[in-house]
Tab-separated table of C-alpha atoms and ligand atoms in Angstrom:
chain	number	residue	atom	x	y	z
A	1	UNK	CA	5.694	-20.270	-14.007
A	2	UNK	CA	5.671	-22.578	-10.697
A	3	UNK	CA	7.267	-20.443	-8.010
A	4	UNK	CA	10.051	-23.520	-7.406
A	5	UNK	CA	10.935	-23.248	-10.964
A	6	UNK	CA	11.857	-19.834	-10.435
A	7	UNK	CA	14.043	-20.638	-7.474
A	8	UNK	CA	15.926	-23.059	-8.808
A	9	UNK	CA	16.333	-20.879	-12.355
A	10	UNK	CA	17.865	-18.234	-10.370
A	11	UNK	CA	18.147	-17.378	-6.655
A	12	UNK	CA	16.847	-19.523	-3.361
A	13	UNK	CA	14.355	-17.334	-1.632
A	14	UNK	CA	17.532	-17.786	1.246
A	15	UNK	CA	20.051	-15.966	-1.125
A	16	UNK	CA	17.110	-13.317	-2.396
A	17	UNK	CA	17.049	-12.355	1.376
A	18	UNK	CA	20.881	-11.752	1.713
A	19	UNK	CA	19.926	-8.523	-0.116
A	20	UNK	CA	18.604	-7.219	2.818
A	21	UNK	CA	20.368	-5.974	5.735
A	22	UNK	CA	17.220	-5.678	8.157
A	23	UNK	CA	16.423	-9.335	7.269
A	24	UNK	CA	20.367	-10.929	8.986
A	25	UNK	CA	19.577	-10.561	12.554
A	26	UNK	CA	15.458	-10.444	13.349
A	27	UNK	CA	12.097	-12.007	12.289
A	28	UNK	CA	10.434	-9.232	11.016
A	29	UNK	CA	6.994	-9.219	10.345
A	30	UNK	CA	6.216	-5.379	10.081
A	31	UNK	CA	6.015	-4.702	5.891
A	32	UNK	CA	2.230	-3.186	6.455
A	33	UNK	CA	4.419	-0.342	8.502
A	34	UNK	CA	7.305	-0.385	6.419
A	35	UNK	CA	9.332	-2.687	4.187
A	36	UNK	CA	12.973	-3.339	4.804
A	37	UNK	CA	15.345	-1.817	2.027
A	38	UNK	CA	17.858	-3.838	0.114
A	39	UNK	CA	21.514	-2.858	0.212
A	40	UNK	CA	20.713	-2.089	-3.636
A	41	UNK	CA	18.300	0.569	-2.707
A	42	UNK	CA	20.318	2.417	0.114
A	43	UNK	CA	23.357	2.488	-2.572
A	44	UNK	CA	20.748	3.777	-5.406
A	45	UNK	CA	20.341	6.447	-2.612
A	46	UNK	CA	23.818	7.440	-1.447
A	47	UNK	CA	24.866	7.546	-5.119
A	48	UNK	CA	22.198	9.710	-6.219
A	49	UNK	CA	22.658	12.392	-3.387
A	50	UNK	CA	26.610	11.889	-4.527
A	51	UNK	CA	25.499	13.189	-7.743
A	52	UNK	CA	23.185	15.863	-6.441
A	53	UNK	CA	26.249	17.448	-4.510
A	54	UNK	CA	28.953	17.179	-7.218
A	55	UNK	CA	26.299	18.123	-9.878
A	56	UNK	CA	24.742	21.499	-7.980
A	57	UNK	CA	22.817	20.785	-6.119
A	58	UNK	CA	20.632	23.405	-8.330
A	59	UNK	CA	21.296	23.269	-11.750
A	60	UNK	CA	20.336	22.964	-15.210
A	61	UNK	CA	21.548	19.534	-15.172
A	62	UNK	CA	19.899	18.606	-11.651
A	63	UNK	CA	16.551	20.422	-13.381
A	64	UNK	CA	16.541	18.043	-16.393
A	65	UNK	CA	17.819	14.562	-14.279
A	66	UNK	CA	14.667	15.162	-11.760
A	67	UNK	CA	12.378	15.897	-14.652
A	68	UNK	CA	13.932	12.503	-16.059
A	69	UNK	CA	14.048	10.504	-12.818
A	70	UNK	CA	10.071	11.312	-11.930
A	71	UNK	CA	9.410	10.113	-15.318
A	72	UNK	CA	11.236	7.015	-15.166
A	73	UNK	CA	9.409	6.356	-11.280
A	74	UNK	CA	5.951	6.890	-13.398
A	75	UNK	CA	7.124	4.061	-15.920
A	76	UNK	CA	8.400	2.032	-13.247
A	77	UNK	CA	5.234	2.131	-11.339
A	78	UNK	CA	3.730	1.525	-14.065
A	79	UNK	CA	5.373	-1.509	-14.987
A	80	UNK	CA	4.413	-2.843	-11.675
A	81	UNK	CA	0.687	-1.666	-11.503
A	82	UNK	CA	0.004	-1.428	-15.168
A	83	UNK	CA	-1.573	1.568	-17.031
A	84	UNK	CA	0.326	4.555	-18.495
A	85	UNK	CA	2.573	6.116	-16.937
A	86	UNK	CA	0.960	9.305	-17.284
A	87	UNK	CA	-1.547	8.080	-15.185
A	88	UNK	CA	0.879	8.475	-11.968
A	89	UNK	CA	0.965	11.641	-9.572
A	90	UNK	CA	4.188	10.882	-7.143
A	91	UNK	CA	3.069	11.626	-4.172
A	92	UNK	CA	5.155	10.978	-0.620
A	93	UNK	CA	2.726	8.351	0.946
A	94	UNK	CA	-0.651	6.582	0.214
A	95	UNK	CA	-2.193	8.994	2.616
A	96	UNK	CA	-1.391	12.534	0.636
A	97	UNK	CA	-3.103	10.260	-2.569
A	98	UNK	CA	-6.284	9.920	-0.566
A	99	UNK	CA	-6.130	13.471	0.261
A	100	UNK	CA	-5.438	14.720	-3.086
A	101	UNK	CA	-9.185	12.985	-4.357
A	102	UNK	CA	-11.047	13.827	-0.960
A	103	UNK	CA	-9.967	17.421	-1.639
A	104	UNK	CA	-10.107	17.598	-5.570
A	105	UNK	CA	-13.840	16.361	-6.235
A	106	UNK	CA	-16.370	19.344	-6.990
A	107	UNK	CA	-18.338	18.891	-3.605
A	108	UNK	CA	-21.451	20.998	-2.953
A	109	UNK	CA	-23.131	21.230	0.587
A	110	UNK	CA	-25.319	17.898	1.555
A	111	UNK	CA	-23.386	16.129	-0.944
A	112	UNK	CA	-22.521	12.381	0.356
A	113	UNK	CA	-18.737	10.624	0.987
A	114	UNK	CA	-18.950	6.698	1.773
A	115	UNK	CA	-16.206	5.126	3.734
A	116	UNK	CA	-15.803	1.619	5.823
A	117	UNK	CA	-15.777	1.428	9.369
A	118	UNK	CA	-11.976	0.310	8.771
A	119	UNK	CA	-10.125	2.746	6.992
A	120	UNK	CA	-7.363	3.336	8.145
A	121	UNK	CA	-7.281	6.237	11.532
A	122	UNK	CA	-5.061	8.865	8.734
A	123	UNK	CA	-7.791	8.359	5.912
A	124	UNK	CA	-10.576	8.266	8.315
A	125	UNK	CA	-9.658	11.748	9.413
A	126	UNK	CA	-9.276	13.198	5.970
A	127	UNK	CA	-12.726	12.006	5.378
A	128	UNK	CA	-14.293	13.720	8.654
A	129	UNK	CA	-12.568	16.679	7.906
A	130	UNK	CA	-13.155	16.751	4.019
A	131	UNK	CA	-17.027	16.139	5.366
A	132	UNK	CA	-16.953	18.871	8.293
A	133	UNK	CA	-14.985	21.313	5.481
A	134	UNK	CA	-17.614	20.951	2.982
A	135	UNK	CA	-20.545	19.911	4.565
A	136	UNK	CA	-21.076	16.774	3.509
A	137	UNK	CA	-22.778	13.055	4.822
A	138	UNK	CA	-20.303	10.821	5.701
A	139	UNK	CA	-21.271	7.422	5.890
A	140	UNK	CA	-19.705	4.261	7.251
A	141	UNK	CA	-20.057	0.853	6.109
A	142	UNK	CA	-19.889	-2.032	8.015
A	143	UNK	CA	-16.861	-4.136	7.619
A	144	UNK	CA	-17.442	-7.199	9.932
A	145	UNK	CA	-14.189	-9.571	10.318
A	146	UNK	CA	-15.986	-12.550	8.667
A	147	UNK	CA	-19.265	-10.958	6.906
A	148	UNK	CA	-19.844	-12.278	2.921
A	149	UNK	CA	-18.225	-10.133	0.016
A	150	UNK	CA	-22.160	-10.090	-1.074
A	151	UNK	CA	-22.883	-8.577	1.996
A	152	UNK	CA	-20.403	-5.857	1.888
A	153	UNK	CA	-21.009	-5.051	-1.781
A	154	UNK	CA	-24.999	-5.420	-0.823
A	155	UNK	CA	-24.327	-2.201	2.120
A	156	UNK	CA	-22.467	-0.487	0.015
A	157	UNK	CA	-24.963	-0.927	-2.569
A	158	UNK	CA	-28.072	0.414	-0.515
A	159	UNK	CA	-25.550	3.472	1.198
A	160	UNK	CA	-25.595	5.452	-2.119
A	161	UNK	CA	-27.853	7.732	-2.825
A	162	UNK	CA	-28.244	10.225	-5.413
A	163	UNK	CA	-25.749	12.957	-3.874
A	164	UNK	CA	-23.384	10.302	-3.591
A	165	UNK	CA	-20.257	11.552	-5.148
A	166	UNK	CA	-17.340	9.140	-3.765
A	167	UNK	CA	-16.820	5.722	-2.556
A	168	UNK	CA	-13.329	5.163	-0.131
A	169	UNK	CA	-12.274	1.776	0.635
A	170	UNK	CA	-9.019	0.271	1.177
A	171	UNK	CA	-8.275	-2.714	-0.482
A	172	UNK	CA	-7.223	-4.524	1.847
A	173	UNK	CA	-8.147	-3.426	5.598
A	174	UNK	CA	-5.108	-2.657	7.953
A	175	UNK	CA	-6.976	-3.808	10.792
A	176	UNK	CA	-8.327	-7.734	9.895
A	177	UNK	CA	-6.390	-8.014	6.820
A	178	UNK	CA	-9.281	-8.244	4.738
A	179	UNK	CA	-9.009	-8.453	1.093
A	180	UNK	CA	-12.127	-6.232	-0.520
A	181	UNK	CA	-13.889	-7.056	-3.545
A	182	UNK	CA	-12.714	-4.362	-5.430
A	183	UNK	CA	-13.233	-5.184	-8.808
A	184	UNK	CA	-16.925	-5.683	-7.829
A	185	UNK	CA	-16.960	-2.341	-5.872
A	186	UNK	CA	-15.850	-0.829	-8.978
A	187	UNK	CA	-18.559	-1.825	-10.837
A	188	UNK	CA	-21.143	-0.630	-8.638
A	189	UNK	CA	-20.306	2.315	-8.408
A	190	UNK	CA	-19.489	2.734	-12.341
A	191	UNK	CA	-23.163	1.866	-12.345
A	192	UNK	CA	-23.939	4.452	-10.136
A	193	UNK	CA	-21.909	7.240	-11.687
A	194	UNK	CA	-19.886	7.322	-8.329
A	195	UNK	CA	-16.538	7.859	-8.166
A	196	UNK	CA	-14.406	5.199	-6.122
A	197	UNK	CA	-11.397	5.927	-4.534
A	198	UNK	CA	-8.848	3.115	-2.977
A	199	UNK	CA	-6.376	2.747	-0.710
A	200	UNK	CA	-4.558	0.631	-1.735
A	201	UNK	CA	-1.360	0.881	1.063
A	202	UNK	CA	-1.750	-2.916	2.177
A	203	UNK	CA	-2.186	-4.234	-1.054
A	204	UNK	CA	0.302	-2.794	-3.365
A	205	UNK	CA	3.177	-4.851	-3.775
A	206	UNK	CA	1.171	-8.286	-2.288
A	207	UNK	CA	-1.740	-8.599	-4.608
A	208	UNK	CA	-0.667	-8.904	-8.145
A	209	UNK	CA	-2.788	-5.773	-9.729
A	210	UNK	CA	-3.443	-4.075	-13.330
A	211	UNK	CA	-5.038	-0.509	-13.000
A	212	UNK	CA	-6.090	-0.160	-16.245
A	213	UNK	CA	-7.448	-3.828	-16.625
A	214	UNK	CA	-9.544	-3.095	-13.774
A	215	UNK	CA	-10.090	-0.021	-14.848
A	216	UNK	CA	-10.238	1.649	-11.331
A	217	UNK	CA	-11.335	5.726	-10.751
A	218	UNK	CA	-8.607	6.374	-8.202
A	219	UNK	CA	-5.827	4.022	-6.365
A	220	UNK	CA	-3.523	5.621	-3.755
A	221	UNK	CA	-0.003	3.716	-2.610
A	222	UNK	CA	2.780	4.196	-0.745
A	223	UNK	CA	6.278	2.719	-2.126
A	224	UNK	CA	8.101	1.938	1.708
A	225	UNK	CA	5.691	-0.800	2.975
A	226	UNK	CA	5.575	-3.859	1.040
A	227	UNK	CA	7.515	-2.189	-2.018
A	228	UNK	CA	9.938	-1.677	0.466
A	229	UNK	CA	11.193	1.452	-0.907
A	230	UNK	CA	12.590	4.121	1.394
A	231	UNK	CA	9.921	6.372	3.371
A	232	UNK	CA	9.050	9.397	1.387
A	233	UNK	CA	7.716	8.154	-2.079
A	234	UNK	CA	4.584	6.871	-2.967
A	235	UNK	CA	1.938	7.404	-5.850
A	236	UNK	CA	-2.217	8.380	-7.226
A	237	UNK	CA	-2.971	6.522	-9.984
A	238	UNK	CA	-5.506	7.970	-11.835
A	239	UNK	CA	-8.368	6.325	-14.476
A	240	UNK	CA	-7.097	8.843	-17.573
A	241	UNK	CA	-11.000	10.185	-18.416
A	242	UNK	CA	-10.779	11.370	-14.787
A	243	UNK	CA	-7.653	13.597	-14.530
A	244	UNK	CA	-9.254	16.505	-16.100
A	245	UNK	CA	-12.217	16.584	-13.576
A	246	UNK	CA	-9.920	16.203	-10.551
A	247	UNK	CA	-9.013	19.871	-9.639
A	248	UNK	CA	-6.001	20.295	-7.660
A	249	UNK	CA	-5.637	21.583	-4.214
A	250	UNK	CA	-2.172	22.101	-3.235
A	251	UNK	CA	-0.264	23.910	-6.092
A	252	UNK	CA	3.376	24.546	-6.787
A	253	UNK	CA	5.517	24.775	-9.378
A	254	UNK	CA	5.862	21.537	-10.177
A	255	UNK	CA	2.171	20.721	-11.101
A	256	UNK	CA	1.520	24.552	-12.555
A	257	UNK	CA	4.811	24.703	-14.754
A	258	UNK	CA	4.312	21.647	-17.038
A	259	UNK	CA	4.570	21.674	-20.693
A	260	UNK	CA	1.107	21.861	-22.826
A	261	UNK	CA	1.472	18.233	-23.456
A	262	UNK	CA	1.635	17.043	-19.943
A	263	UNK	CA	-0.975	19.310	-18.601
A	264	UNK	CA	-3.424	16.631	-18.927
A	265	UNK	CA	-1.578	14.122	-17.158
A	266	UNK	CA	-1.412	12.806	-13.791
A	267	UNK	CA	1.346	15.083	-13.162
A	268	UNK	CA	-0.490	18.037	-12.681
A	269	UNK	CA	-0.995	17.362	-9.143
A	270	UNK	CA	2.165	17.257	-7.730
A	271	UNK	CA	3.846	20.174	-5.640
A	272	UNK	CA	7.190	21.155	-5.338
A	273	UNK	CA	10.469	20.299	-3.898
A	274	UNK	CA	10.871	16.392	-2.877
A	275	UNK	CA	13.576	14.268	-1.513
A	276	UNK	CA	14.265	13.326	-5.454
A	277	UNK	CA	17.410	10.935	-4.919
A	278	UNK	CA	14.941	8.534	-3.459
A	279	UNK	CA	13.477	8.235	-6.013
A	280	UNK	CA	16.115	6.499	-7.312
A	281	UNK	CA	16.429	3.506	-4.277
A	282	UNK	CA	12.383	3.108	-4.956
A	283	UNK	CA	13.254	1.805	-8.328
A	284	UNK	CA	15.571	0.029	-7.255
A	285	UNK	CA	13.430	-1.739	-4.929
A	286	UNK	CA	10.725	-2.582	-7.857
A	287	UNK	CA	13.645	-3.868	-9.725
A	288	UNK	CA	14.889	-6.325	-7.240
A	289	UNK	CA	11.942	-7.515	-7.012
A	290	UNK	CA	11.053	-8.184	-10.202
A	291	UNK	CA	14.285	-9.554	-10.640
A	292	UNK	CA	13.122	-12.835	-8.076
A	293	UNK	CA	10.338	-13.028	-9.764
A	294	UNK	CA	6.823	-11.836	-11.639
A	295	UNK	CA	3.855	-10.513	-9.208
A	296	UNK	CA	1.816	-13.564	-9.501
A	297	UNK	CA	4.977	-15.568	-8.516
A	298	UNK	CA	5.706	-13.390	-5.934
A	299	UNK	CA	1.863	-13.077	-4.642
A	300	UNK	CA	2.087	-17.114	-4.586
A	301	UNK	CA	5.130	-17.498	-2.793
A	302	UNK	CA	3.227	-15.081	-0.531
A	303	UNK	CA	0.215	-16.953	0.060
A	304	UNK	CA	2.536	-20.112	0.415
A	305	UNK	CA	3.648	-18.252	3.492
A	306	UNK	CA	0.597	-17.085	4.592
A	307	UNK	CA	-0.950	-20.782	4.655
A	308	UNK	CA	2.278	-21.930	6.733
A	309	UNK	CA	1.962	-19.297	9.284
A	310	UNK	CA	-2.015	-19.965	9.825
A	311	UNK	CA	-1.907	-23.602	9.579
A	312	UNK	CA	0.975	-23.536	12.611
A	313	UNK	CA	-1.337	-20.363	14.876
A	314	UNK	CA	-4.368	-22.692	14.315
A	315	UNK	CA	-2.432	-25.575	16.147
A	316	UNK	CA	-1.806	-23.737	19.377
A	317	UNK	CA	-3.969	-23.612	21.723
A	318	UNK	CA	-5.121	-19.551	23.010
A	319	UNK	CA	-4.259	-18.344	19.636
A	320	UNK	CA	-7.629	-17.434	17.631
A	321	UNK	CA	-6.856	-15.627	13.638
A	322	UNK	CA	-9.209	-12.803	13.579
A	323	UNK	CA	-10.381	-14.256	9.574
A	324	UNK	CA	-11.403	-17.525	9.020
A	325	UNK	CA	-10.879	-17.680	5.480
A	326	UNK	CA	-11.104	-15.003	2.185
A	327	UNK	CA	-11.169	-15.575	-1.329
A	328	UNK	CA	-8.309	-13.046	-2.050
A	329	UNK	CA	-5.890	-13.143	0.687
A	330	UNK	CA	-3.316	-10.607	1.855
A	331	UNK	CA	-0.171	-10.300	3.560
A	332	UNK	CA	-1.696	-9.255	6.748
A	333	UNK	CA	-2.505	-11.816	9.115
A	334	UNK	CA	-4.222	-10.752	12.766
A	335	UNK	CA	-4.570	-13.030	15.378
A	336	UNK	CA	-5.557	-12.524	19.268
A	337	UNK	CA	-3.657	-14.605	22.079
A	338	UNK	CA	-6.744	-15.091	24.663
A	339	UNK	CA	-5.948	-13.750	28.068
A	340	UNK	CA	-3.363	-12.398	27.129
A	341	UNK	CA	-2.154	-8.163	27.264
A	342	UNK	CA	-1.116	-7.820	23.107
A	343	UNK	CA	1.272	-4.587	24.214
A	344	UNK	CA	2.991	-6.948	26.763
A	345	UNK	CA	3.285	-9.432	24.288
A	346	UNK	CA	4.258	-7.143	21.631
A	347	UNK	CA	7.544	-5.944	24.366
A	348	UNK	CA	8.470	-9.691	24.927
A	349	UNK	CA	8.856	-10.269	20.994
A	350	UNK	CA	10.659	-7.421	20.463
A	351	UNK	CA	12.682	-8.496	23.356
A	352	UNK	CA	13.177	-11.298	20.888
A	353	UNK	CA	13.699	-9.458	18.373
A	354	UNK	CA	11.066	-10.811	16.545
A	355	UNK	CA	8.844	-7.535	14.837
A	356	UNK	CA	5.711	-6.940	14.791
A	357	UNK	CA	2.528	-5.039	15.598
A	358	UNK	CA	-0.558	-4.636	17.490
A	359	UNK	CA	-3.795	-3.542	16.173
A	360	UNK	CA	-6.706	-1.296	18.639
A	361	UNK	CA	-9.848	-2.686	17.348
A	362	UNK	CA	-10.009	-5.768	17.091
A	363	UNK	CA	-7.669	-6.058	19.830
A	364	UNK	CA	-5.186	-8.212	18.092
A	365	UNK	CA	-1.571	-8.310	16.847
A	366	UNK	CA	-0.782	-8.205	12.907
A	367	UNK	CA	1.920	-10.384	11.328
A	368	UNK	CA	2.693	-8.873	8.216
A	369	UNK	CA	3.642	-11.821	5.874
A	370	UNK	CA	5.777	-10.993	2.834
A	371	UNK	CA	6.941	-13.167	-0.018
A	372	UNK	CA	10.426	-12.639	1.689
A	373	UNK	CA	9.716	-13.851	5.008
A	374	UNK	CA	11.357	-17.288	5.310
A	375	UNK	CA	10.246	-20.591	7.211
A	376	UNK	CA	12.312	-19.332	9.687
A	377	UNK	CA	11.607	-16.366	11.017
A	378	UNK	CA	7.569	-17.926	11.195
A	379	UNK	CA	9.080	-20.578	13.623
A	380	UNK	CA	10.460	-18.217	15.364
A	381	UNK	CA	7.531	-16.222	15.842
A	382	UNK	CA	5.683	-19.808	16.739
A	383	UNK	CA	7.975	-20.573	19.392
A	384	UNK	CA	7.928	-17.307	20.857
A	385	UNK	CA	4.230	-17.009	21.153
A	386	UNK	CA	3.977	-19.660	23.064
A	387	UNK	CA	6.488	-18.884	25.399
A	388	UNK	CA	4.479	-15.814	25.620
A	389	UNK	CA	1.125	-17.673	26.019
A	390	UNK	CA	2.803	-20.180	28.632
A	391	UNK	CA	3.890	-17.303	31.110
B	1	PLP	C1	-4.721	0.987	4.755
B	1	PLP	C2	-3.723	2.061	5.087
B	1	PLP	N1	-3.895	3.286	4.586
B	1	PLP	C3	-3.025	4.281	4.825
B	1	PLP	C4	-1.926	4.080	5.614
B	1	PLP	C5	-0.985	5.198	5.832
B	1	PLP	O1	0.065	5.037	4.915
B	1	PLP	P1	1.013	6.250	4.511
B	1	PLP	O2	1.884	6.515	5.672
B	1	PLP	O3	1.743	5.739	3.308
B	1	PLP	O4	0.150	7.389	4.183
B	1	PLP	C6	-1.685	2.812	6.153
B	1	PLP	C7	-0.478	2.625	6.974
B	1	PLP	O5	-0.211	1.908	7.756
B	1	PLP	C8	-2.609	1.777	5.885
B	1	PLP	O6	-2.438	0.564	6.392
């Protein structure tokens, strides 16, 4: 469905946005960090901790409703990312996903772990210390702001060897915004019975995505960036042949005291004691966006965005984008002002109260571009760049 048809069906992107609080008074640009939460979500919240209280808080009752409300996040993530919900660990971010595979696979000494040379700095310490733990060869591939998807694929090809055990890539790099071939990465390293683990934190809830159609090994997300759930819950999925081989490595009673016939599942892998009521403003969040529309309708409306904000950065002059072009683009757009200091910049905006971030290497700043950013806040962001580039 065209995304105007939607719009007109139901609700301007204008009135969509009234549903979020953070969105009245700044242009904000920072869902790779974290989304903003809907007034929806933060009641979802308060009423569930109501509940909590008047309920127990420990209980029979509260036993039974988080049994029923981790269930019902599994199905709802599911509905989103496709596959069963069985396939769904909740986790709290996209980073204690990533751990749970670095730390679960059967290493042996000398054994090898693959990476990019842009994972994000969380991941890329889990990996050096996975390799330093067990001894392993960690090697980086090149990840070049503008080098071919052959190319990539083609390095990542000729880095395995036969102890090669895991691939870990993020979908979609934090640092250019670059959209991996992951469906082609995949396949590779199905071929090469490796497993391949991905992040998939700048990519989940932009790209429209089905797990089990793609039939990926492992894919770790966080709900509070462009979900735009609250901070605090996130998810593994995990390819169902897989979960059995996976061994976990932090264990509590929530992963050890499950029923014969969800000891199997995804499940198995989570802890213990979690902030469960937000559980229920997550949903929420899905839900409101699903409401405004389907993922491909959303990921258009997106892109729609993302062409408006390049097309008006490649008019001004000191402005360069860090990506010329991709076949698969993301939310994330970089761009460097020449000459120019990106922290200082980064202070006038805010100043501005327009939000966003900078990035180390390349030295740039990131717009993160939703599907609920409006025509507005980019001009805003326009005209304040160059008053920053004209000081
Ligand atoms: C690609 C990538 N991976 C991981 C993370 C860390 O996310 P989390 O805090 O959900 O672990 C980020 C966060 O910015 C990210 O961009």
């Amino acid at each position: 469905m065209p995304v105007g048809k939607i719009r007109s069906e139901s609700q301007t992107l204008a009135e969509h946005r009234l549903n979020y609080p953070a969105l009245a008074n700044k242009a904000y640009f920072n869902y790779g960090g974290q989304g903003t939460l809907s007034r929806g979500s933060l009641e979802e919240i308060q009423t569930a901790y109501q509940l909590v209280q008047a309920e127990g808080p420990f209980s029979m009752r509260m036993l039974n409703w988080i049994t029923q409300e981790l269930q019902r996040t599994r199905e709802c993530f599911a509905s989103e990312l496709g596959g069963d919900p069985t396939s769904y660990a909740i986790t709290h971010n996209a980073t204690e996903g990533c751990n749970i595979v670095f730390w679960g696979i059967d290493w042996k000494p000398g054994d090898h772990l693959i990476i990019t040379d842009s994972e994000h700095p969380g991941v890329h310490a889990a990996a050096e210390q996975v390799a330093k733990r067990q001894q392993l060869k960690l090697s980086m591939v090149p990840t070049a702001q503008n080098q071919a998807d052959e190319s990539i694929l083609e390095r990542i090809s000729s880095t395995i060897d036969e102890r090669t055990k895991l691939v870990a890539i993020s979908h979609v790099l934090w640092n250019t915004g670059r959209t991996l071939p992951v469906a082609e990465i995949q396949s590779l390293c199905r071929k090469a019975n490796v497993r391949l683990l991905i992040d998939g934190a700048q990519s989940a809830g932009v790209i429209p995505l089905d797990l089990a159609e793609l039939d990926v090994d492992y894919f770790a997300f966080p709900g509070h960036k462009w979900m735009c759930g609250p901070e605090g819950i996130g998810a593994l999925y995990i390819r169902p042949s897989l979960i059995d081989e996976l061994q976990p490595t932090f264990v509590g009673w929530r992963g050890s005291m499950l029923g014969e016939e969800d000891k199997h599942t995804a499940a198995k892998f989570e802890v213990a004691t979690s902030p469960f009521p937000l559980l229920c403003g997550l949903r929420s969040a899905i839900d409101l966006h699903q409401r405004w529309g389907t993922a491909a309708e959303r990921y258009d409306q997106l892109l729609e965005n993302v062409r408006t904000l390049r097309e008006a950065l490649s008019s001004i002059e000191g402005v360069s984008l860090v990506i010329d072009h991709q076949r698969a683009p993301s939310g994330l757009v970089s761009f460097s002002l020449i000459g120019k200091s990106h922290s200082q910049a980064l202070k006038t905006l805010e100043r501005e109260r327009v939000l966003l971030r900078s990035i180390p290497t390349p030295d740039c700043l990131r717009a993160s571009i939703h599907y609920l950013t409006d025509k507005t806040e980019i001009d805003r962001l326009v005209s304040c760049l160059k008053a920053v580039l004209a000081e």
